[in-house]
Amino acid sequence: MDAIRTAILEGAPAEELAALPLPASFRAAVVRADEQEMFADLPSEEKDPRKSVHVDDVALPELAPDEAYVAVMASSINFNTVWTSIFEPLPTFGFLKRLAKESVWGARHDQPFHVIGSDAAGVVLRVGSAVRNWKPGDAVTVHSNYVDDQDPSAHDDSMMATSQRIWGFETNYGALAEIAVAKANQLMPKPAHLTWEESAVNPLCNSTSYRMIVSPNGSQMTQGQTVLIWGASGGIGAYAVQYVLNGGGIPVGVVSSPEKAALLNEMGCEAVIDRKAEGYKFWSDEHTQDPKEWLRLGKKIRELTGTDPDIVFEHPGRSTMGASVFVAKRGGMIITCAATSGFMLEFDNRYLWMNLKTLKGCHYANYREAWEANRLVCEGRIHPALSKVFSLDDTGEAAFQVHHNQHEGKLGILVNAPEEGLGVTDPEMRERLLAKITLFRRYGS
Ligand code: NAP
């Protein structure tokens, strides 16, 4: 790996990189199958990624014809890294076993370890015989929609494919590793004005928020619409705020501290609700919600914007869904991609049907949506939400911080990049956009 790293850092020509021998094994952040019961009797908060995530040597798997080896310069923590590392709601080894049954190439994924990670920025080292658009030496980002293109159900919107998976969560050989194995249709150009770590944090959260806010497959927000965004300075929220502002909408960002509120104001989000300061208690006990509290939130939104939200960007799940369904405008949409606080939801259906609201499920993004979201980053119209950077060895600590909501935006992980700040090939563009690119970094340090 040392020779490969040096060649990349010194900008070696593609032929030189392609000629370097690949290592028999590489370092990777993994969870281990023989530890999947380690937290069995603990409550979620006590399940500790620092104990379950290890950095192990992993044998390099064979490359399928439609795949590429990518030398990962940087990666990031996603909430799915947290789910995998605390083995909730299920250990991910079951996903790998299912994939293994589908094909000879799928069988490689069923291992006693799971290489985790769903975001990467790096350099292509080798491509399989069927890959046409990418070659060794290409600087890329990797999105995490993993689809079998021989599956007919993948050929309208690939997120509808019965075979659809999230790379590094439902597949092995993900991004938190010196070498990742990705399908060619996961690769996208790396933004020239960003460092490796700034490039690495975008694909998963940026693409998810693009589909939820911009795409016809999501809520397809139009100019002047009001959008309530839970967790607006978190991973997906930070990109949702940018899409709403770019599209001429009015974001109402919900956060849980004055610092996060200040960050949102600096992004240009004027309507901010500090949910802690307001002390909302949507659940009066484990089984009972308090509609008066929903009403209080609705009043606050009207006070700030003069209207009810056309769209609610929902992901906390059990804690907030009752309130989200209540506050959405008549005819509005609640769009959800997650349920961080619990997936058994409860809301008063009368507010949904009598007011003709839509509750819509949304999940990640197809290649075209991810590509568009990546293009907007490349053009400097969407900016990375990178707040802090860790080493590969500290992946468990970074996942712990996300698990306990101690972060803003996104946490980056340096893998082959020996330090921050490398990988920029358009310094002029970077200089022009520096304040926006580094906004979350200033709040995270
Ligand atoms: P994140 O960085 O942890 O941000 C989530 C934010 O939500 C937190 O910063 C927190 O903000 C807020 N929050 C957490 N618990 C809450 C609660 N009980 N009530 C109200 N707000 C709460 O995570 P993320 O990357 O944005 O991901 C959020 C969720 O979306 C995760 O469950 C993740 O798995 C899921 N996700 C799904 C997809 C998909 O494709 N389906 C893609 C990406 C993420 P404050 O404390 O500041 O309010």
Tab-separated table of C-alpha atoms and ligand atoms in Angstrom:
chain	number	residue	atom	x	y	z
A	1	MET	CA	0.000	0.000	0.000
A	2	ASP	CA	2.907	2.351	0.741
A	3	ALA	CA	4.028	2.424	-2.890
A	4	ILE	CA	0.453	3.067	-4.075
A	5	ARG	CA	-0.042	5.838	-1.518
A	6	THR	CA	3.232	7.505	-2.476
A	7	ALA	CA	2.416	7.302	-6.193
A	8	ILE	CA	-0.984	8.928	-5.643
A	9	LEU	CA	0.386	11.643	-3.384
A	10	GLU	CA	3.153	12.429	-5.874
A	11	GLY	CA	0.646	12.594	-8.742
A	12	ALA	CA	2.148	9.632	-10.636
A	13	PRO	CA	0.796	9.174	-14.181
A	14	ALA	CA	-2.050	6.695	-14.687
A	15	GLU	CA	0.162	4.081	-16.410
A	16	GLU	CA	2.560	4.066	-13.470
A	17	LEU	CA	-0.286	3.629	-10.998
A	18	ALA	CA	-1.837	0.866	-13.101
A	19	ALA	CA	1.483	-0.988	-13.185
A	20	LEU	CA	2.005	-1.039	-9.419
A	21	PRO	CA	1.303	-4.430	-7.838
A	22	LEU	CA	-1.737	-4.603	-5.596
A	23	PRO	CA	-1.269	-5.785	-2.017
A	24	ALA	CA	-2.577	-9.196	-0.962
A	25	SER	CA	-4.338	-7.541	1.959
A	26	PHE	CA	-5.298	-4.070	3.161
A	27	ARG	CA	-6.364	-2.313	6.368
A	28	ALA	CA	-10.065	-1.871	6.888
A	29	ALA	CA	-12.544	-0.856	9.582
A	30	VAL	CA	-14.667	-3.913	10.261
A	31	VAL	CA	-17.175	-5.434	12.599
A	32	ARG	CA	-16.680	-9.118	13.303
A	33	ALA	CA	-19.329	-11.827	12.970
A	34	ASP	CA	-18.212	-13.546	16.164
A	35	GLU	CA	-18.959	-10.325	18.088
A	36	GLN	CA	-22.451	-9.646	16.754
A	37	GLU	CA	-24.063	-10.637	20.068
A	38	MET	CA	-21.661	-8.577	22.197
A	39	PHE	CA	-24.237	-5.886	23.057
A	40	ALA	CA	-27.249	-8.216	23.195
A	41	ASP	CA	-28.567	-7.175	26.596
A	42	LEU	CA	-27.650	-3.489	26.543
A	43	PRO	CA	-29.856	-0.499	25.756
A	44	SER	CA	-28.930	1.300	22.498
A	45	GLU	CA	-27.144	4.185	24.235
A	46	GLU	CA	-24.721	1.788	25.903
A	47	LYS	CA	-23.809	-0.094	22.725
A	48	ASP	CA	-20.378	1.330	22.028
A	49	PRO	CA	-18.900	1.462	18.496
A	50	ARG	CA	-15.455	1.963	20.053
A	51	LYS	CA	-15.681	-1.658	21.224
A	52	SER	CA	-17.140	-3.227	18.084
A	53	VAL	CA	-15.261	-1.453	15.273
A	54	HIS	CA	-11.757	-2.829	14.657
A	55	VAL	CA	-9.134	-2.035	12.075
A	56	ASP	CA	-8.067	-5.417	10.692
A	57	ASP	CA	-6.066	-6.713	7.738
A	58	VAL	CA	-8.428	-8.053	5.124
A	59	ALA	CA	-7.546	-10.140	2.048
A	60	LEU	CA	-8.082	-8.346	-1.277
A	61	PRO	CA	-11.067	-9.994	-2.988
A	62	GLU	CA	-11.089	-10.788	-6.705
A	63	LEU	CA	-12.487	-8.016	-8.922
A	64	ALA	CA	-15.725	-8.643	-10.891
A	65	PRO	CA	-15.848	-7.430	-14.523
A	66	ASP	CA	-18.113	-4.459	-13.683
A	67	GLU	CA	-16.125	-3.287	-10.658
A	68	ALA	CA	-13.180	-1.082	-9.755
A	69	TYR	CA	-10.640	-1.134	-6.952
A	70	VAL	CA	-10.488	2.332	-5.433
A	71	ALA	CA	-7.647	3.527	-3.196
A	72	VAL	CA	-9.721	5.348	-0.602
A	73	MET	CA	-8.072	8.627	0.354
A	74	ALA	CA	-10.879	9.612	2.729
A	75	SER	CA	-14.263	8.347	3.851
A	76	SER	CA	-16.938	9.442	6.310
A	77	ILE	CA	-19.213	8.275	9.082
A	78	ASN	CA	-22.842	7.812	8.189
A	79	PHE	CA	-25.590	6.853	10.559
A	80	ASN	CA	-25.569	3.408	8.913
A	81	THR	CA	-22.003	3.033	10.273
A	82	VAL	CA	-23.567	3.501	13.704
A	83	TRP	CA	-26.331	0.962	13.002
A	84	THR	CA	-23.774	-1.616	11.796
A	85	SER	CA	-21.474	-1.066	14.748
A	86	ILE	CA	-24.209	-1.460	17.353
A	87	PHE	CA	-25.778	-4.382	15.430
A	88	GLU	CA	-29.170	-2.612	15.272
A	89	PRO	CA	-31.869	-3.075	14.203
A	90	LEU	CA	-30.202	-6.274	12.916
A	91	PRO	CA	-26.591	-7.427	12.564
A	92	THR	CA	-25.550	-6.738	8.949
A	93	PHE	CA	-24.097	-10.225	8.437
A	94	GLY	CA	-27.566	-11.451	7.379
A	95	PHE	CA	-27.486	-8.956	4.460
A	96	LEU	CA	-24.102	-10.311	3.356
A	97	LYS	CA	-25.336	-13.910	3.457
A	98	ARG	CA	-28.352	-12.992	1.319
A	99	LEU	CA	-26.139	-11.243	-1.251
A	100	ALA	CA	-23.842	-14.279	-1.303
A	101	LYS	CA	-26.700	-16.486	-2.514
A	102	GLU	CA	-27.319	-14.372	-5.618
A	103	SER	CA	-24.207	-15.063	-7.678
A	104	VAL	CA	-20.639	-16.277	-7.734
A	105	TRP	CA	-19.467	-12.680	-7.293
A	106	GLY	CA	-21.985	-12.124	-4.527
A	107	ALA	CA	-20.455	-15.039	-2.607
A	108	ARG	CA	-17.312	-12.964	-1.941
A	109	HIS	CA	-19.322	-10.781	0.447
A	110	ASP	CA	-20.119	-13.506	2.978
A	111	GLN	CA	-17.140	-13.247	5.330
A	112	PRO	CA	-16.600	-13.420	9.094
A	113	PHE	CA	-15.947	-9.653	8.911
A	114	HIS	CA	-17.875	-6.756	7.413
A	115	VAL	CA	-15.843	-3.904	5.906
A	116	ILE	CA	-18.105	-0.939	6.606
A	117	GLY	CA	-18.405	2.559	5.132
A	118	SER	CA	-20.676	4.066	2.460
A	119	ASP	CA	-18.824	7.202	1.313
A	120	ALA	CA	-15.472	7.484	-0.403
A	121	ALA	CA	-13.196	9.830	-2.271
A	122	GLY	CA	-10.166	8.238	-3.842
A	123	VAL	CA	-8.312	7.091	-6.922
A	124	VAL	CA	-9.180	4.214	-9.242
A	125	LEU	CA	-6.464	1.562	-9.154
A	126	ARG	CA	-7.826	-1.106	-11.513
A	127	VAL	CA	-11.039	-1.665	-13.423
A	128	GLY	CA	-12.750	-4.907	-14.439
A	129	SER	CA	-12.958	-5.968	-18.083
A	130	ALA	CA	-16.505	-4.583	-18.566
A	131	VAL	CA	-15.751	-1.077	-17.271
A	132	ARG	CA	-15.715	1.547	-20.029
A	133	ASN	CA	-15.915	5.003	-18.472
A	134	TRP	CA	-13.249	4.869	-15.781
A	135	LYS	CA	-9.559	4.036	-15.711
A	136	PRO	CA	-6.691	3.792	-13.243
A	137	GLY	CA	-5.661	7.215	-11.987
A	138	ASP	CA	-9.153	8.756	-12.108
A	139	ALA	CA	-9.993	10.781	-9.001
A	140	VAL	CA	-13.501	9.805	-7.944
A	141	THR	CA	-16.167	9.959	-5.310
A	142	VAL	CA	-18.228	6.832	-4.706
A	143	HIS	CA	-21.964	6.819	-4.077
A	144	SER	CA	-23.585	3.937	-2.291
A	145	ASN	CA	-26.482	2.762	-4.464
A	146	TYR	CA	-25.492	-0.830	-5.244
A	147	VAL	CA	-27.691	-2.262	-7.981
A	148	ASP	CA	-27.601	-5.305	-10.218
A	149	ASP	CA	-28.058	-3.856	-13.717
A	150	GLN	CA	-29.270	-7.244	-15.034
A	151	ASP	CA	-32.314	-6.928	-12.775
A	152	PRO	CA	-35.259	-5.666	-14.911
A	153	SER	CA	-36.791	-3.926	-11.916
A	154	ALA	CA	-33.721	-1.658	-11.798
A	155	HIS	CA	-34.480	-0.017	-15.120
A	156	ASP	CA	-36.956	2.716	-14.291
A	157	ASP	CA	-35.739	4.169	-11.040
A	158	SER	CA	-32.942	1.930	-9.766
A	159	MET	CA	-33.968	2.653	-6.165
A	160	MET	CA	-37.063	0.577	-7.009
A	161	ALA	CA	-34.938	-2.465	-7.861
A	162	THR	CA	-35.708	-5.522	-5.795
A	163	SER	CA	-31.932	-6.075	-5.701
A	164	GLN	CA	-31.147	-2.540	-4.456
A	165	ARG	CA	-28.615	-2.361	-1.610
A	166	ILE	CA	-26.573	0.230	0.240
A	167	TRP	CA	-22.860	-0.300	-0.362
A	168	GLY	CA	-20.822	-0.842	2.800
A	169	PHE	CA	-23.982	-1.532	4.789
A	170	GLU	CA	-25.747	-4.292	2.886
A	171	THR	CA	-22.574	-5.256	0.993
A	172	ASN	CA	-19.035	-5.997	2.106
A	173	TYR	CA	-15.824	-4.235	1.022
A	174	GLY	CA	-17.091	-0.722	1.719
A	175	ALA	CA	-15.341	2.592	2.031
A	176	LEU	CA	-13.635	2.618	5.428
A	177	ALA	CA	-10.665	0.728	4.010
A	178	GLU	CA	-7.416	1.349	2.158
A	179	ILE	CA	-8.961	-0.348	-0.885
A	180	ALA	CA	-12.690	-0.376	-1.618
A	181	VAL	CA	-14.456	-2.517	-4.195
A	182	ALA	CA	-17.184	-0.557	-5.996
A	183	LYS	CA	-19.271	-1.100	-9.105
A	184	ALA	CA	-18.389	1.189	-12.019
A	185	ASN	CA	-21.896	2.671	-11.797
A	186	GLN	CA	-21.105	3.991	-8.316
A	187	LEU	CA	-18.245	6.201	-9.500
A	188	MET	CA	-18.503	9.960	-10.000
A	189	PRO	CA	-15.877	12.667	-10.610
A	190	LYS	CA	-14.156	14.109	-7.561
A	191	PRO	CA	-14.788	17.855	-7.045
A	192	ALA	CA	-11.529	19.536	-8.084
A	193	HIS	CA	-11.735	22.374	-5.537
A	194	LEU	CA	-12.184	20.133	-2.493
A	195	THR	CA	-9.732	18.153	-0.402
A	196	TRP	CA	-10.063	14.383	-0.140
A	197	GLU	CA	-11.896	14.608	3.180
A	198	GLU	CA	-14.225	17.381	1.993
A	199	SER	CA	-15.058	15.312	-1.098
A	200	ALA	CA	-15.637	12.130	0.881
A	201	VAL	CA	-18.374	13.366	3.201
A	202	ASN	CA	-20.885	14.305	0.499
A	203	PRO	CA	-22.086	11.345	-1.557
A	204	LEU	CA	-24.486	9.580	0.801
A	205	CYS	CA	-26.099	12.493	2.631
A	206	ASN	CA	-26.008	14.916	-0.291
A	207	SER	CA	-27.625	12.426	-2.691
A	208	THR	CA	-30.289	11.458	-0.134
A	209	SER	CA	-31.272	15.078	0.433
A	210	TYR	CA	-31.233	15.787	-3.320
A	211	ARG	CA	-33.787	13.028	-3.895
A	212	MET	CA	-35.910	14.084	-0.918
A	213	ILE	CA	-36.035	17.797	-1.773
A	214	VAL	CA	-35.299	18.235	-5.483
A	215	SER	CA	-36.166	15.054	-7.353
A	216	PRO	CA	-39.621	14.162	-8.701
A	217	ASN	CA	-39.034	10.896	-6.830
A	218	GLY	CA	-39.045	12.934	-3.626
A	219	SER	CA	-40.964	16.091	-2.732
A	220	GLN	CA	-39.818	18.140	-5.777
A	221	MET	CA	-39.931	21.402	-3.852
A	222	THR	CA	-40.901	24.511	-5.828
A	223	GLN	CA	-39.980	28.167	-5.297
A	224	GLY	CA	-41.425	29.829	-2.219
A	225	GLN	CA	-42.356	26.604	-0.445
A	226	THR	CA	-41.698	26.335	3.279
A	227	VAL	CA	-39.788	23.251	4.425
A	228	LEU	CA	-39.490	22.123	8.030
A	229	ILE	CA	-36.135	20.340	8.409
A	230	TRP	CA	-35.506	18.238	11.503
A	231	GLY	CA	-31.832	17.875	12.468
A	232	ALA	CA	-31.013	20.733	10.118
A	233	SER	CA	-27.321	20.884	11.033
A	234	GLY	CA	-26.905	17.080	10.970
A	235	GLY	CA	-25.709	14.948	8.048
A	236	ILE	CA	-28.725	14.978	5.713
A	237	GLY	CA	-30.195	18.169	7.218
A	238	ALA	CA	-27.129	20.237	6.293
A	239	TYR	CA	-27.603	19.381	2.604
A	240	ALA	CA	-31.411	19.717	2.773
A	241	VAL	CA	-31.031	23.313	4.011
A	242	GLN	CA	-28.758	24.084	1.048
A	243	TYR	CA	-31.180	22.558	-1.477
A	244	VAL	CA	-34.125	24.487	-0.064
A	245	LEU	CA	-32.199	27.770	-0.197
A	246	ASN	CA	-30.835	27.070	-3.702
A	247	GLY	CA	-34.324	26.261	-4.964
A	248	GLY	CA	-35.929	29.432	-3.614
A	249	GLY	CA	-37.665	27.762	-0.696
A	250	ILE	CA	-37.874	28.838	2.930
A	251	PRO	CA	-36.159	26.410	5.305
A	252	VAL	CA	-37.261	26.179	8.915
A	253	GLY	CA	-34.366	24.413	10.605
A	254	VAL	CA	-34.786	22.520	13.859
A	255	VAL	CA	-31.655	22.022	15.991
A	256	SER	CA	-30.782	21.454	19.652
A	257	SER	CA	-28.290	24.140	20.661
A	258	PRO	CA	-27.572	27.863	20.210
A	259	GLU	CA	-24.280	26.994	18.410
A	260	LYS	CA	-26.128	24.898	15.846
A	261	ALA	CA	-28.705	27.682	15.473
A	262	ALA	CA	-25.885	30.171	14.769
A	263	LEU	CA	-24.411	27.793	12.189
A	264	LEU	CA	-27.768	27.606	10.393
A	265	ASN	CA	-28.091	31.400	10.417
A	266	GLU	CA	-24.646	31.597	8.833
A	267	MET	CA	-25.798	29.190	6.115
A	268	GLY	CA	-28.606	31.630	5.323
A	269	CYS	CA	-31.374	29.786	7.166
A	270	GLU	CA	-33.203	32.569	9.007
A	271	ALA	CA	-36.041	30.590	10.586
A	272	VAL	CA	-34.476	28.368	13.236
A	273	ILE	CA	-36.080	26.505	16.136
A	274	ASP	CA	-33.944	25.308	19.037
A	275	ARG	CA	-35.996	22.281	20.117
A	276	LYS	CA	-34.163	22.010	23.451
A	277	ALA	CA	-34.676	25.659	24.351
A	278	GLU	CA	-38.356	25.360	23.395
A	279	GLY	CA	-38.586	22.203	25.521
A	280	TYR	CA	-40.998	20.328	23.239
A	281	LYS	CA	-42.333	17.163	24.828
A	282	PHE	CA	-44.319	15.464	22.092
A	283	TRP	CA	-44.548	12.256	24.152
A	284	SER	CA	-45.858	12.799	27.685
A	285	ASP	CA	-44.943	9.190	28.478
A	286	GLU	CA	-43.784	6.146	26.510
A	287	HIS	CA	-47.306	5.482	25.184
A	288	THR	CA	-48.961	8.895	24.980
A	289	GLN	CA	-48.400	11.872	22.729
A	290	ASP	CA	-49.475	15.390	23.644
A	291	PRO	CA	-51.262	17.173	20.757
A	292	LYS	CA	-50.892	20.482	22.638
A	293	GLU	CA	-47.174	20.221	22.042
A	294	TRP	CA	-47.736	19.622	18.308
A	295	LEU	CA	-49.857	22.775	18.316
A	296	ARG	CA	-47.092	24.713	20.075
A	297	LEU	CA	-44.598	23.684	17.382
A	298	GLY	CA	-47.082	24.618	14.644
A	299	LYS	CA	-47.586	28.061	16.193
A	300	LYS	CA	-43.838	28.602	16.370
A	301	ILE	CA	-43.449	27.782	12.673
A	302	ARG	CA	-46.303	30.194	11.802
A	303	GLU	CA	-44.698	32.872	13.959
A	304	LEU	CA	-41.417	32.485	12.071
A	305	THR	CA	-42.725	32.127	8.523
A	306	GLY	CA	-46.389	33.131	8.549
A	307	THR	CA	-47.431	29.752	7.204
A	308	ASP	CA	-47.487	25.979	7.750
A	309	PRO	CA	-44.769	23.897	6.077
A	310	ASP	CA	-45.500	22.610	2.569
A	311	ILE	CA	-42.930	19.891	3.184
A	312	VAL	CA	-41.628	18.250	6.345
A	313	PHE	CA	-38.178	16.664	5.991
A	314	GLU	CA	-38.626	13.834	8.471
A	315	HIS	CA	-36.080	11.321	9.807
A	316	PRO	CA	-36.073	11.256	13.652
A	317	GLY	CA	-39.137	8.968	13.426
A	318	ARG	CA	-40.950	8.010	16.603
A	319	SER	CA	-40.078	11.194	18.552
A	320	THR	CA	-41.316	13.590	15.889
A	321	MET	CA	-43.651	11.902	13.375
A	322	GLY	CA	-46.836	12.784	15.267
A	323	ALA	CA	-45.795	16.441	15.263
A	324	SER	CA	-44.625	16.316	11.623
A	325	VAL	CA	-47.967	14.975	10.360
A	326	PHE	CA	-49.813	17.579	12.432
A	327	VAL	CA	-47.836	20.683	11.391
A	328	ALA	CA	-47.653	20.005	7.631
A	329	LYS	CA	-49.858	22.309	5.533
A	330	ARG	CA	-53.203	21.129	4.149
A	331	GLY	CA	-52.199	19.225	1.010
A	332	GLY	CA	-48.564	19.196	2.146
A	333	MET	CA	-46.070	16.355	2.222
A	334	ILE	CA	-44.179	14.618	5.002
A	335	ILE	CA	-41.209	12.939	3.377
A	336	THR	CA	-39.299	10.413	5.482
A	337	CYS	CA	-36.084	8.478	4.982
A	338	ALA	CA	-35.406	7.178	8.467
A	339	ALA	CA	-36.467	6.674	12.052
A	340	THR	CA	-33.441	7.333	14.232
A	341	SER	CA	-35.431	7.467	17.484
A	342	GLY	CA	-37.603	4.427	16.736
A	343	PHE	CA	-39.397	2.966	13.739
A	344	MET	CA	-42.744	2.032	15.283
A	345	LEU	CA	-44.472	5.332	14.570
A	346	GLU	CA	-47.694	6.865	15.790
A	347	PHE	CA	-49.581	9.814	14.344
A	348	ASP	CA	-53.178	11.001	14.304
A	349	ASN	CA	-54.390	9.888	10.903
A	350	ARG	CA	-57.294	12.362	10.940
A	351	TYR	CA	-54.829	15.186	10.309
A	352	LEU	CA	-53.406	13.287	7.364
A	353	TRP	CA	-56.569	12.312	5.527
A	354	MET	CA	-58.895	15.205	6.404
A	355	ASN	CA	-56.211	17.667	5.330
A	356	LEU	CA	-55.192	15.663	2.268
A	357	LYS	CA	-51.556	15.389	3.271
A	358	THR	CA	-49.136	12.874	1.775
A	359	LEU	CA	-46.735	10.723	3.773
A	360	LYS	CA	-44.004	9.583	1.415
A	361	GLY	CA	-41.136	7.149	1.964
A	362	CYS	CA	-37.803	7.989	0.375
A	363	HIS	CA	-34.539	6.094	0.345
A	364	TYR	CA	-31.072	7.101	-0.884
A	365	ALA	CA	-30.801	8.039	-4.593
A	366	ASN	CA	-30.412	6.476	-8.014
A	367	TYR	CA	-27.194	6.979	-10.024
A	368	ARG	CA	-28.623	9.918	-11.947
A	369	GLU	CA	-29.738	11.677	-8.757
A	370	ALA	CA	-26.395	11.001	-7.068
A	371	TRP	CA	-24.621	12.250	-10.206
A	372	GLU	CA	-26.635	15.489	-10.248
A	373	ALA	CA	-26.017	16.023	-6.533
A	374	ASN	CA	-22.288	15.423	-7.118
A	375	ARG	CA	-22.304	17.811	-10.114
A	376	LEU	CA	-23.694	20.562	-7.889
A	377	VAL	CA	-20.819	19.982	-5.455
A	378	CYS	CA	-18.320	20.038	-8.353
A	379	GLU	CA	-19.782	23.363	-9.510
A	380	GLY	CA	-19.544	24.891	-6.033
A	381	ARG	CA	-23.326	25.200	-5.617
A	382	ILE	CA	-23.546	22.705	-2.730
A	383	HIS	CA	-20.845	22.643	-0.072
A	384	PRO	CA	-19.472	19.897	2.158
A	385	ALA	CA	-20.753	19.776	5.738
A	386	LEU	CA	-17.416	18.486	7.082
A	387	SER	CA	-16.975	19.482	10.726
A	388	LYS	CA	-14.234	17.203	12.066
A	389	VAL	CA	-11.665	14.743	10.779
A	390	PHE	CA	-10.498	11.445	12.320
A	391	SER	CA	-8.011	8.745	11.328
A	392	LEU	CA	-9.087	5.267	10.195
A	393	ASP	CA	-7.935	3.949	13.580
A	394	ASP	CA	-10.420	6.305	15.257
A	395	THR	CA	-13.443	5.191	13.223
A	396	GLY	CA	-15.055	3.729	16.368
A	397	GLU	CA	-14.665	7.003	18.245
A	398	ALA	CA	-16.138	8.975	15.327
A	399	ALA	CA	-19.111	6.576	15.126
A	400	PHE	CA	-19.548	6.939	18.906
A	401	GLN	CA	-19.802	10.727	18.538
A	402	VAL	CA	-22.445	10.437	15.816
A	403	HIS	CA	-24.343	7.843	17.870
A	404	HIS	CA	-24.482	10.310	20.759
A	405	ASN	CA	-25.294	13.359	18.617
A	406	GLN	CA	-22.064	15.102	19.658
A	407	HIS	CA	-21.305	16.307	16.137
A	408	GLU	CA	-22.397	18.827	13.546
A	409	GLY	CA	-22.799	17.936	9.875
A	410	LYS	CA	-20.422	15.206	8.825
A	411	LEU	CA	-17.347	13.547	10.305
A	412	GLY	CA	-14.591	12.712	7.845
A	413	ILE	CA	-12.128	9.823	8.087
A	414	LEU	CA	-8.630	10.015	6.594
A	415	VAL	CA	-7.704	6.661	5.104
A	416	ASN	CA	-4.771	6.788	2.651
A	417	ALA	CA	-4.490	10.580	2.863
A	418	PRO	CA	-1.778	11.116	5.501
A	419	GLU	CA	-3.075	14.543	6.502
A	420	GLU	CA	-5.877	16.991	5.832
A	421	GLY	CA	-5.848	19.511	3.034
A	422	LEU	CA	-4.607	17.315	0.161
A	423	GLY	CA	-6.201	16.514	-3.197
A	424	VAL	CA	-7.167	20.005	-4.394
A	425	THR	CA	-6.580	20.522	-8.125
A	426	ASP	CA	-8.501	23.795	-8.580
A	427	PRO	CA	-7.076	26.128	-5.900
A	428	GLU	CA	-8.596	29.283	-7.464
A	429	MET	CA	-12.138	27.966	-7.199
A	430	ARG	CA	-11.401	26.786	-3.671
A	431	GLU	CA	-10.144	30.212	-2.638
A	432	ARG	CA	-13.297	31.848	-4.006
A	433	LEU	CA	-15.582	29.490	-2.022
A	434	LEU	CA	-13.401	28.925	1.044
A	435	ALA	CA	-15.726	30.496	3.640
A	436	LYS	CA	-18.618	28.280	2.531
A	437	ILE	CA	-16.522	25.133	2.176
A	438	THR	CA	-15.119	25.471	5.703
A	439	LEU	CA	-18.235	26.715	7.526
A	440	PHE	CA	-18.950	23.438	9.390
A	441	ARG	CA	-15.221	22.956	10.062
A	442	ARG	CA	-15.190	26.259	11.950
A	443	TYR	CA	-18.092	25.125	14.137
A	444	GLY	CA	-16.749	21.600	14.624
A	445	SER	CA	-13.268	22.528	15.808
B	1	NAP	P1	-27.084	12.878	12.073
B	1	NAP	O1	-25.896	13.540	11.471
B	1	NAP	O2	-26.958	12.196	13.378
B	1	NAP	O3	-28.203	14.017	12.176
B	1	NAP	C1	-29.487	13.764	12.652
B	1	NAP	C2	-29.982	14.934	13.441
B	1	NAP	O4	-31.324	14.672	13.819
B	1	NAP	C3	-29.227	15.156	14.735
B	1	NAP	O5	-28.135	15.997	14.518
B	1	NAP	C4	-30.266	15.775	15.628
B	1	NAP	O6	-30.190	17.185	15.505
B	1	NAP	C5	-31.591	15.319	15.040
B	1	NAP	N1	-32.244	14.377	15.937
B	1	NAP	C6	-31.745	13.217	16.426
B	1	NAP	N2	-32.643	12.644	17.244
B	1	NAP	C7	-33.716	13.461	17.264
B	1	NAP	C8	-34.962	13.423	17.939
B	1	NAP	N3	-35.288	12.417	18.769
B	1	NAP	N4	-35.839	14.425	17.727
B	1	NAP	C9	-35.535	15.464	16.913
B	1	NAP	N5	-34.370	15.551	16.258
B	1	NAP	C10	-33.478	14.559	16.428
B	1	NAP	O7	-27.667	11.799	11.098
B	1	NAP	P2	-27.946	11.939	9.508
B	1	NAP	O8	-26.760	11.500	8.761
B	1	NAP	O9	-28.516	13.269	9.239
B	1	NAP	O10	-29.063	10.834	9.353
B	1	NAP	C11	-30.312	11.002	9.991
B	1	NAP	C12	-31.114	9.717	9.835
B	1	NAP	O11	-31.353	9.517	8.445
B	1	NAP	C13	-30.396	8.464	10.323
B	1	NAP	O12	-31.324	7.592	10.931
B	1	NAP	C14	-29.852	7.828	9.067
B	1	NAP	O13	-29.683	6.445	9.173
B	1	NAP	C15	-30.925	8.206	8.077
B	1	NAP	N6	-30.475	8.260	6.681
B	1	NAP	C16	-31.201	7.564	5.778
B	1	NAP	C17	-30.809	7.587	4.462
B	1	NAP	C18	-31.563	6.806	3.446
B	1	NAP	O14	-31.105	6.683	2.341
B	1	NAP	N7	-32.716	6.257	3.770
B	1	NAP	C19	-29.695	8.336	4.082
B	1	NAP	C20	-29.011	9.084	5.035
B	1	NAP	C21	-29.409	9.031	6.358
B	1	NAP	P3	-30.482	18.194	16.719
B	1	NAP	O15	-30.082	17.486	17.974
B	1	NAP	O16	-29.640	19.391	16.410
B	1	NAP	O17	-31.948	18.517	16.647
